[in-house]
XYZ file of C-alpha atoms in Angstrom:
525
model
C -117.354 1.729 -45.683
C -115.635 4.933 -46.846
C -114.482 5.644 -43.296
C -113.104 2.117 -43.017
C -111.229 2.437 -46.306
C -109.784 5.769 -45.237
C -108.583 4.305 -41.949
C -107.031 1.318 -43.691
C -105.330 3.644 -46.170
C -103.998 5.730 -43.294
C -102.761 2.659 -41.447
C -101.119 1.245 -44.552
C -99.333 4.510 -45.287
C -97.788 4.831 -41.839
C -97.393 1.245 -40.672
C -96.796 -2.242 -42.001
C -100.128 -3.622 -40.881
C -99.749 -7.191 -39.561
C -97.750 -8.482 -42.521
C -94.365 -8.704 -40.800
C -95.552 -9.957 -37.390
C -95.217 -13.706 -37.005
C -96.372 -14.883 -33.579
C -97.577 -18.430 -32.928
C -100.085 -18.843 -30.104
C -101.148 -21.972 -28.251
C -103.571 -22.288 -25.349
C -104.159 -24.867 -22.651
C -107.522 -26.359 -21.861
C -109.818 -24.287 -19.680
C -109.385 -25.181 -15.998
C -110.610 -24.080 -12.587
C -108.687 -23.667 -9.315
C -109.952 -23.851 -5.776
C -108.665 -20.289 -5.414
C -110.131 -17.695 -7.769
C -107.547 -14.890 -7.563
C -104.132 -15.974 -8.831
C -101.242 -14.120 -10.461
C -98.343 -15.452 -12.520
C -94.972 -14.895 -10.795
C -92.433 -17.136 -12.560
C -92.178 -19.293 -15.680
C -89.306 -21.408 -17.012
C -88.875 -23.674 -20.028
C -88.694 -27.395 -19.223
C -86.235 -27.895 -22.101
C -88.747 -29.968 -24.096
C -91.008 -27.213 -25.425
C -93.134 -27.073 -22.276
C -92.893 -24.849 -19.218
C -93.201 -24.766 -15.448
C -94.973 -21.883 -13.736
C -95.480 -20.562 -10.225
C -98.703 -18.694 -9.486
C -99.548 -16.942 -6.251
C -103.084 -16.981 -4.879
C -104.486 -14.466 -2.425
C -107.289 -14.058 0.072
C -110.346 -12.786 -1.812
C -111.176 -10.222 0.878
C -107.820 -8.941 2.186
C -105.790 -9.712 -0.993
C -103.046 -11.066 1.297
C -100.924 -13.871 -0.276
C -102.031 -17.316 0.911
C -100.080 -19.814 -1.196
C -98.677 -20.927 -4.548
C -99.690 -23.220 -7.413
C -96.840 -25.004 -9.232
C -97.837 -26.241 -12.727
C -96.035 -28.176 -15.473
C -97.363 -28.086 -19.052
C -95.868 -29.932 -22.015
C -95.188 -28.575 -25.514
C -98.844 -29.093 -26.478
C -99.992 -27.255 -23.339
C -101.347 -30.388 -21.721
C -100.955 -30.357 -17.956
C -98.328 -32.873 -16.822
C -98.163 -32.166 -13.112
C -99.284 -29.763 -10.415
C -98.789 -29.160 -6.710
C -99.561 -26.523 -4.119
C -97.440 -24.771 -1.483
C -99.210 -22.919 1.297
C -97.706 -19.754 2.713
C -96.442 -20.175 6.256
C -94.167 -17.195 6.919
C -92.390 -17.783 3.618
C -92.047 -16.202 0.168
C -90.975 -17.786 -3.106
C -88.240 -15.626 -4.650
C -87.284 -17.471 -7.836
C -87.495 -20.526 -10.090
C -84.732 -22.473 -11.860
C -84.703 -25.539 -14.124
C -81.365 -27.353 -14.397
C -80.400 -30.885 -15.492
C -83.936 -32.251 -15.309
C -84.636 -30.826 -11.868
C -86.863 -28.016 -10.600
C -85.475 -25.625 -7.997
C -87.677 -23.187 -6.092
C -85.857 -20.425 -4.210
C -87.575 -19.517 -0.957
C -87.060 -17.271 2.060
C -88.761 -18.522 5.235
C -89.168 -16.783 8.580
C -88.483 -19.242 11.417
C -90.184 -17.527 14.349
C -88.988 -20.096 16.888
C -85.336 -19.686 15.938
C -85.726 -15.937 15.195
C -84.071 -16.366 11.799
C -84.723 -15.816 8.102
C -83.674 -18.968 6.232
C -82.917 -18.983 2.515
C -83.987 -22.389 1.231
C -83.893 -24.430 -1.954
C -86.857 -26.701 -2.702
C -85.679 -29.374 -5.155
C -87.592 -31.971 -7.161
C -87.294 -33.909 -10.389
C -89.459 -32.432 -13.139
C -91.493 -35.628 -13.294
C -92.344 -36.086 -9.601
C -92.945 -32.637 -8.055
C -91.920 -34.101 -4.680
C -89.893 -31.243 -3.250
C -87.128 -31.632 -0.685
C -85.935 -28.598 1.273
C -82.404 -27.562 2.200
C -81.122 -24.320 3.687
C -78.330 -22.367 1.982
C -77.869 -19.785 4.756
C -79.648 -18.034 7.625
C -79.808 -14.502 9.025
C -80.753 -13.431 12.517
C -84.186 -11.820 12.495
C -83.031 -8.747 14.429
C -80.496 -7.932 11.674
C -83.045 -7.605 8.881
C -84.741 -4.273 8.210
C -88.521 -4.471 8.207
C -91.209 -1.941 7.420
C -94.312 -1.810 9.582
C -97.357 0.317 8.800
C -100.963 0.242 9.911
C -103.947 2.510 9.396
C -106.264 3.236 12.336
C -109.146 5.478 11.318
C -107.619 8.661 9.910
C -104.241 7.921 11.518
C -101.355 6.029 9.948
C -98.617 4.607 12.173
C -95.298 3.408 10.771
C -91.702 2.812 11.779
C -90.239 5.250 9.265
C -90.820 5.537 5.521
C -87.091 4.939 4.938
C -87.845 1.299 5.806
C -90.259 0.923 2.882
C -87.534 0.157 0.311
C -86.825 -3.194 1.952
C -88.506 -6.579 1.883
C -87.551 -8.618 4.962
C -87.669 -11.736 2.780
C -84.887 -10.332 0.579
C -84.410 -9.937 -3.166
C -83.043 -12.406 -5.732
C -81.325 -11.212 -8.928
C -80.205 -13.646 -11.651
C -77.424 -13.096 -14.174
C -78.423 -12.926 -17.856
C -78.246 -16.687 -18.507
C -78.872 -17.728 -14.896
C -75.334 -18.992 -14.366
C -75.295 -17.034 -11.086
C -77.725 -15.370 -8.726
C -77.404 -12.881 -5.880
C -79.510 -12.832 -2.707
C -79.721 -9.341 -1.223
C -80.955 -8.476 2.279
C -81.300 -4.920 3.584
C -79.689 -4.861 7.042
C -80.958 -2.750 9.922
C -78.546 0.170 10.403
C -79.792 3.761 10.680
C -76.314 5.285 10.482
C -75.145 3.436 7.363
C -76.671 1.915 4.248
C -75.971 -1.789 4.795
C -76.808 -4.764 2.596
C -75.849 -8.422 3.012
C -75.060 -10.018 -0.359
C -74.705 -13.725 -1.148
C -73.715 -15.018 -4.598
C -74.215 -18.633 -5.743
C -73.677 -20.385 -9.061
C -76.398 -22.356 -10.870
C -75.430 -25.494 -8.923
C -75.914 -23.562 -5.648
C -72.220 -23.531 -4.861
C -71.425 -20.399 -2.805
C -69.193 -17.976 -4.719
C -68.917 -15.286 -2.064
C -70.775 -13.413 0.632
C -70.107 -9.764 1.404
C -71.577 -6.982 3.478
C -71.950 -3.785 1.494
C -71.780 -0.753 3.763
C -71.975 2.867 2.631
C -70.945 5.352 5.326
C -74.033 7.512 4.977
C -77.371 7.625 6.781
C -79.698 4.970 5.465
C -82.337 7.494 4.398
C -79.806 9.307 2.178
C -79.039 6.212 0.063
C -81.719 5.106 -2.399
C -81.008 1.609 -3.666
C -81.698 1.315 -7.412
C -80.823 -2.204 -8.560
C -78.210 -4.959 -8.804
C -76.785 -6.567 -11.931
C -74.886 -9.879 -11.760
C -72.108 -10.727 -14.223
C -72.992 -13.959 -16.043
C -69.375 -15.124 -16.383
C -67.898 -14.269 -12.973
C -70.784 -13.686 -10.568
C -69.425 -10.230 -9.736
C -72.023 -7.706 -8.567
C -72.734 -4.183 -9.799
C -74.848 -2.274 -7.279
C -76.347 1.099 -8.216
C -77.543 3.672 -5.702
C -78.771 7.265 -5.641
C -76.976 9.278 -2.954
C -78.571 12.465 -1.632
C -76.478 15.432 -0.527
C -76.689 18.248 2.046
C -78.203 15.836 4.598
C -81.549 16.111 2.793
C -83.650 13.796 0.635
C -84.944 16.735 -1.389
C -84.244 16.041 -5.044
C -83.684 19.692 -5.929
C -81.682 22.372 -4.143
C -80.840 25.846 -5.460
C -82.153 24.830 -8.872
C -79.852 21.811 -9.224
C -80.074 18.098 -8.532
C -79.332 17.331 -4.882
C -77.845 13.890 -5.543
C -75.288 11.795 -7.373
C -75.408 8.222 -8.594
C -72.894 5.646 -7.382
C -72.051 2.339 -9.023
C -70.278 -0.205 -6.812
C -68.485 -3.268 -8.171
C -68.340 -6.011 -5.540
C -66.291 -9.208 -5.826
C -65.181 -11.898 -3.388
C -62.034 -9.960 -2.481
C -62.513 -6.366 -3.573
C -64.889 -3.450 -3.880
C -64.586 -0.317 -6.008
C -66.986 2.465 -6.875
C -67.537 5.457 -9.114
C -69.760 8.488 -8.651
C -71.383 10.439 -11.475
C -73.685 13.427 -11.384
C -76.624 14.372 -13.619
C -74.724 17.555 -14.593
C -77.304 20.300 -15.188
C -80.106 17.773 -15.566
C -82.316 15.670 -13.301
C -82.489 11.871 -13.425
C -85.339 10.362 -11.436
C -83.927 6.839 -11.616
C -81.402 4.746 -13.524
C -81.237 1.050 -14.327
C -78.055 -1.020 -14.701
C -77.583 -3.571 -17.494
C -74.480 -5.632 -18.301
C -73.353 -5.951 -21.906
C -70.471 -7.961 -23.341
C -68.020 -5.068 -23.245
C -69.453 -2.573 -20.796
C -71.694 -2.001 -17.842
C -74.334 0.615 -18.627
C -76.712 2.774 -16.609
C -79.707 4.079 -18.546
C -82.874 6.006 -17.757
C -84.945 9.115 -18.443
C -83.818 12.671 -17.723
C -85.355 16.128 -17.359
C -84.178 19.729 -17.396
C -86.803 20.666 -14.773
C -87.041 18.098 -11.970
C -87.067 14.382 -11.097
C -90.678 13.956 -12.140
C -90.550 15.233 -15.724
C -88.999 13.589 -18.762
C -87.329 15.342 -21.695
C -85.443 12.361 -23.076
C -83.159 9.460 -22.247
C -79.615 9.193 -20.930
C -76.963 6.500 -20.942
C -73.663 6.075 -19.109
C -71.203 3.405 -20.303
C -68.515 2.263 -17.885
C -65.535 -0.057 -18.147
C -66.576 -3.219 -16.250
C -63.098 -3.641 -14.758
C -62.070 -0.108 -13.763
C -65.543 1.539 -13.661
C -64.125 4.432 -15.677
C -66.893 6.262 -17.539
C -66.179 5.696 -21.239
C -69.216 7.493 -22.675
C -72.213 9.472 -21.471
C -75.005 11.132 -23.386
C -78.323 12.922 -22.918
C -80.697 12.503 -25.849
C -83.947 14.501 -26.054
C -86.993 12.788 -27.507
C -87.120 13.099 -31.294
C -89.589 15.265 -33.224
C -91.192 12.055 -34.513
C -91.798 10.963 -30.932
C -93.364 14.306 -29.943
C -95.597 14.178 -33.037
C -96.599 10.612 -32.098
C -97.769 11.900 -28.766
C -99.166 15.375 -29.347
C -99.789 15.503 -33.097
C -97.361 18.402 -33.453
C -93.959 19.517 -32.193
C -94.117 20.956 -28.669
C -91.434 22.109 -26.273
C -92.998 20.079 -23.495
C -91.620 17.470 -21.123
C -93.485 14.267 -20.289
C -94.716 13.369 -16.814
C -96.080 10.339 -14.927
C -93.727 7.858 -16.600
C -93.490 4.494 -14.862
C -90.361 2.552 -15.844
C -91.110 -1.018 -16.977
C -88.004 -2.656 -18.459
C -84.458 -2.217 -19.766
C -83.268 -4.842 -22.254
C -79.824 -5.013 -23.881
C -79.149 -6.929 -27.115
C -75.977 -8.478 -28.551
C -75.028 -5.158 -30.207
C -75.279 -3.518 -26.755
C -78.233 -1.429 -27.886
C -80.589 -0.790 -24.958
C -84.383 -0.685 -25.251
C -86.186 1.203 -22.479
C -89.918 0.710 -22.049
C -92.139 2.854 -19.845
C -95.787 3.757 -19.433
C -97.761 6.817 -18.447
C -99.269 5.772 -15.144
C -101.105 7.940 -12.641
C -103.959 7.821 -10.138
C -106.871 10.254 -9.915
C -109.228 10.550 -6.946
C -112.905 11.362 -7.381
C -115.243 12.372 -4.559
C -119.013 12.591 -4.934
C -121.896 13.229 -2.560
C -124.844 10.868 -2.221
C -128.514 11.754 -1.838
C -128.407 11.112 1.913
C -125.548 13.562 2.394
C -122.713 11.045 2.541
C -119.460 11.262 0.606
C -117.968 8.580 -1.619
C -114.358 8.592 -2.784
C -112.875 6.331 -5.423
C -109.457 6.079 -7.019
C -109.012 5.524 -10.751
C -105.773 3.951 -12.028
C -104.734 5.171 -15.478
C -102.469 3.119 -17.767
C -101.953 5.338 -20.783
C -99.332 5.815 -23.512
C -96.416 3.409 -23.920
C -92.981 4.983 -24.369
C -90.378 2.799 -26.096
C -86.851 4.042 -26.825
C -83.762 2.420 -28.348
C -80.245 3.689 -27.548
C -77.160 2.487 -29.421
C -74.068 1.175 -27.668
C -72.369 4.458 -28.586
C -75.062 6.447 -26.790
C -77.053 7.628 -29.814
C -80.844 7.740 -29.934
C -81.793 5.234 -32.645
C -85.535 5.742 -32.303
C -88.224 6.776 -29.832
C -91.889 5.889 -30.238
C -95.007 6.863 -28.321
C -97.825 4.314 -28.597
C -101.095 6.130 -27.895
C -103.173 4.063 -25.480
C -105.951 4.803 -22.996
C -106.808 2.370 -20.193
C -108.283 2.970 -16.744
C -109.879 1.059 -13.878
C -111.076 1.620 -10.346
C -109.090 -1.446 -9.335
C -111.096 -4.466 -10.455
C -109.405 -5.127 -13.819
C -105.813 -4.176 -13.039
C -104.304 -7.446 -14.334
C -105.739 -6.975 -17.835
C -104.246 -3.490 -18.303
C -100.742 -2.146 -19.013
C -98.457 -4.247 -21.264
C -95.642 -6.792 -21.501
C -92.585 -6.567 -23.732
C -89.698 -8.502 -25.188
C -86.780 -7.875 -27.557
C -85.758 -10.392 -30.205
C -82.777 -9.425 -32.344
C -83.346 -5.887 -33.617
C -87.100 -5.954 -33.019
C -89.100 -4.876 -29.977
C -92.477 -6.470 -29.216
C -95.216 -5.046 -26.994
C -98.355 -6.957 -25.999
C -101.558 -5.155 -24.995
C -105.267 -5.830 -24.519
C -107.583 -3.511 -26.419
C -110.713 -3.124 -28.494
C -110.622 -4.169 -32.148
C -111.846 -0.671 -32.984
C -108.568 1.186 -33.453
C -109.372 4.860 -33.005
C -108.145 7.556 -35.371
C -107.169 10.716 -33.493
C -105.922 14.143 -34.572
C -103.047 14.702 -36.999
C -103.394 11.271 -38.642
C -102.539 9.291 -35.522
C -104.144 6.197 -34.030
C -104.978 5.216 -30.471
C -105.568 1.804 -28.958
C -108.836 1.869 -27.002
C -109.609 -0.123 -23.902
C -112.880 -1.812 -24.757
C -114.334 -4.520 -22.512
C -111.382 -6.057 -20.680
C -113.379 -9.178 -19.816
C -113.706 -9.771 -23.557
C -110.514 -8.234 -24.917
C -108.343 -8.716 -27.991
C -104.647 -9.391 -27.400
C -102.549 -7.313 -29.805
C -98.863 -7.562 -30.668
C -97.072 -4.327 -31.575
C -93.709 -4.678 -33.292
C -91.131 -1.876 -33.561
C -88.414 -2.714 -36.078
C -84.782 -1.635 -36.226
C -85.695 1.641 -37.960
C -88.408 2.547 -35.464
C -91.329 1.679 -37.757
C -94.133 -0.077 -35.967
C -96.861 -2.491 -36.977
C -99.596 -4.240 -35.036
C -101.676 -7.398 -35.228
C -104.560 -8.999 -33.372
C -103.090 -12.333 -32.262
C -105.850 -13.526 -29.890
C -109.333 -12.450 -30.951
C -111.938 -12.117 -28.230
C -114.470 -14.019 -30.338
C -112.197 -17.070 -30.427
C -111.143 -17.001 -26.772
C -112.994 -18.031 -23.619
C -110.917 -15.756 -21.379
C -109.003 -12.476 -21.462
C -105.329 -12.630 -20.542
C -103.424 -10.826 -17.797
C -101.237 -8.932 -20.233
C -99.225 -7.184 -17.503
C -98.035 -10.578 -16.205
C -96.408 -11.920 -19.381
C -93.197 -13.778 -18.491
C -90.297 -15.002 -20.647
C -89.673 -18.742 -20.365
C -86.137 -18.539 -21.770
C -83.200 -16.186 -22.159
C -83.592 -15.258 -25.846
C -86.970 -13.525 -25.446
C -88.701 -15.583 -28.148
C -91.285 -17.252 -25.902
C -93.705 -15.772 -23.374
C -96.388 -17.257 -21.144
C -99.583 -15.561 -19.932
C -102.436 -16.604 -17.657
C -106.023 -15.607 -18.406
C -109.289 -15.656 -16.490
C -112.991 -15.042 -16.934
C -114.939 -15.567 -13.714
C -113.795 -19.005 -12.503
C -112.434 -20.121 -15.899
C -108.641 -19.978 -16.379
C -106.289 -20.737 -19.234
C -102.577 -20.550 -20.072
C -101.362 -18.935 -23.300
C -97.934 -19.491 -24.869
C -96.640 -17.105 -27.528
C -93.665 -17.950 -29.749
C -92.155 -15.204 -31.907
C -90.999 -16.752 -35.181
């Protein structure tokens, strides 16, 4: 009892424990599918308090995608409708709800015609009777494809530079889904080439352009695309390597620049900016009301270490750089992580999300992720090797529109699996107003670690508690158990949480225990 009181005193003195977190949860009835292994890909509000989801199911042995479940649940999480789409050389790339209709965006490979067709599957919300129409087609021999196969100890491929492309393309929506861009990587070894098609929410074509950068394909690393929600204009970010080499470091300096390209129906302009004396492993582009920003993590050592965060603000019309800053992690952040101040850079950060609010503050969320390999010998002289996937500390950082570090927090967390429980690990996040929310599965036994810090422990993921962690505008954080394992029949795939709307106030999760499945809807109040 004394230990419990001490822990509660410690928690109360450093955090606002649960009192300021208001999250409403609602679950569907338990159900079973014909296919055991499913994952949540897309979710959209139906406009009446319910939602429509798309789940992908896979082959239990090969884990290859086999088809999709489409579900409609009402505001009380009662199932209204369902249907199934089998995979036949096709991939679903997006979901839209507009004027009482459901639109599924799909790329299909027509082997007879040797084309990739970008299709819209349309149905009323009530019927789920989908009709298909094609928006455009590409010749198969134009599209870059990666091929790789393992034969014994040998691995054969057609070039690792092909791995950044999906032959079925990529779909990027604008902030409020008024526009979307379909992006195909085009086969061209001498130039970086991408075919871009922009449509409005009524599927009217706005423009189609071919982006071509006069540089060998392997020397251009595509980062991401952002679509302007008012005009449909595209901002394409790439990392361009120098000295005809993909080495990230040369003579002690970064061997690359970043390029941002603005692409419209009639024009294209670009700007190049360097990491100065630093190293930036990757950047992410987000569009605010008054600027286009590129944000990420930087290092003073190499591309794979992290000393702090950086932000570049650019004029959305001229692409002139209006502000840039490099902000090292704060002492509070380092103490969160290590228990004391250290002159030490982070490593193994996996970028998760970049979210911009109405004030043009940017929240970056990342996670310490790495894989360890363990080999052991058996009694009969054989060798066994297994890989362990580690999902550790969460890094959350908020940068002001002026490029100042508002706060940086390290959430101590330890999770690991040999592969069987991957969906239950990691986290999901959202931003609502000035507050950042993180959702994790963990044990209800919050562990006290050195220097008066706490750590969220893994526990039994098949019987896990779902916690909400809230970081307020001042960087203070609190946490609350919002789904207790004792009151739930399943554990939820916390890494697959999806927003159903544009304001970030509602998220949907899918959960499973053996053959039992259940949807969970969270509303932040």
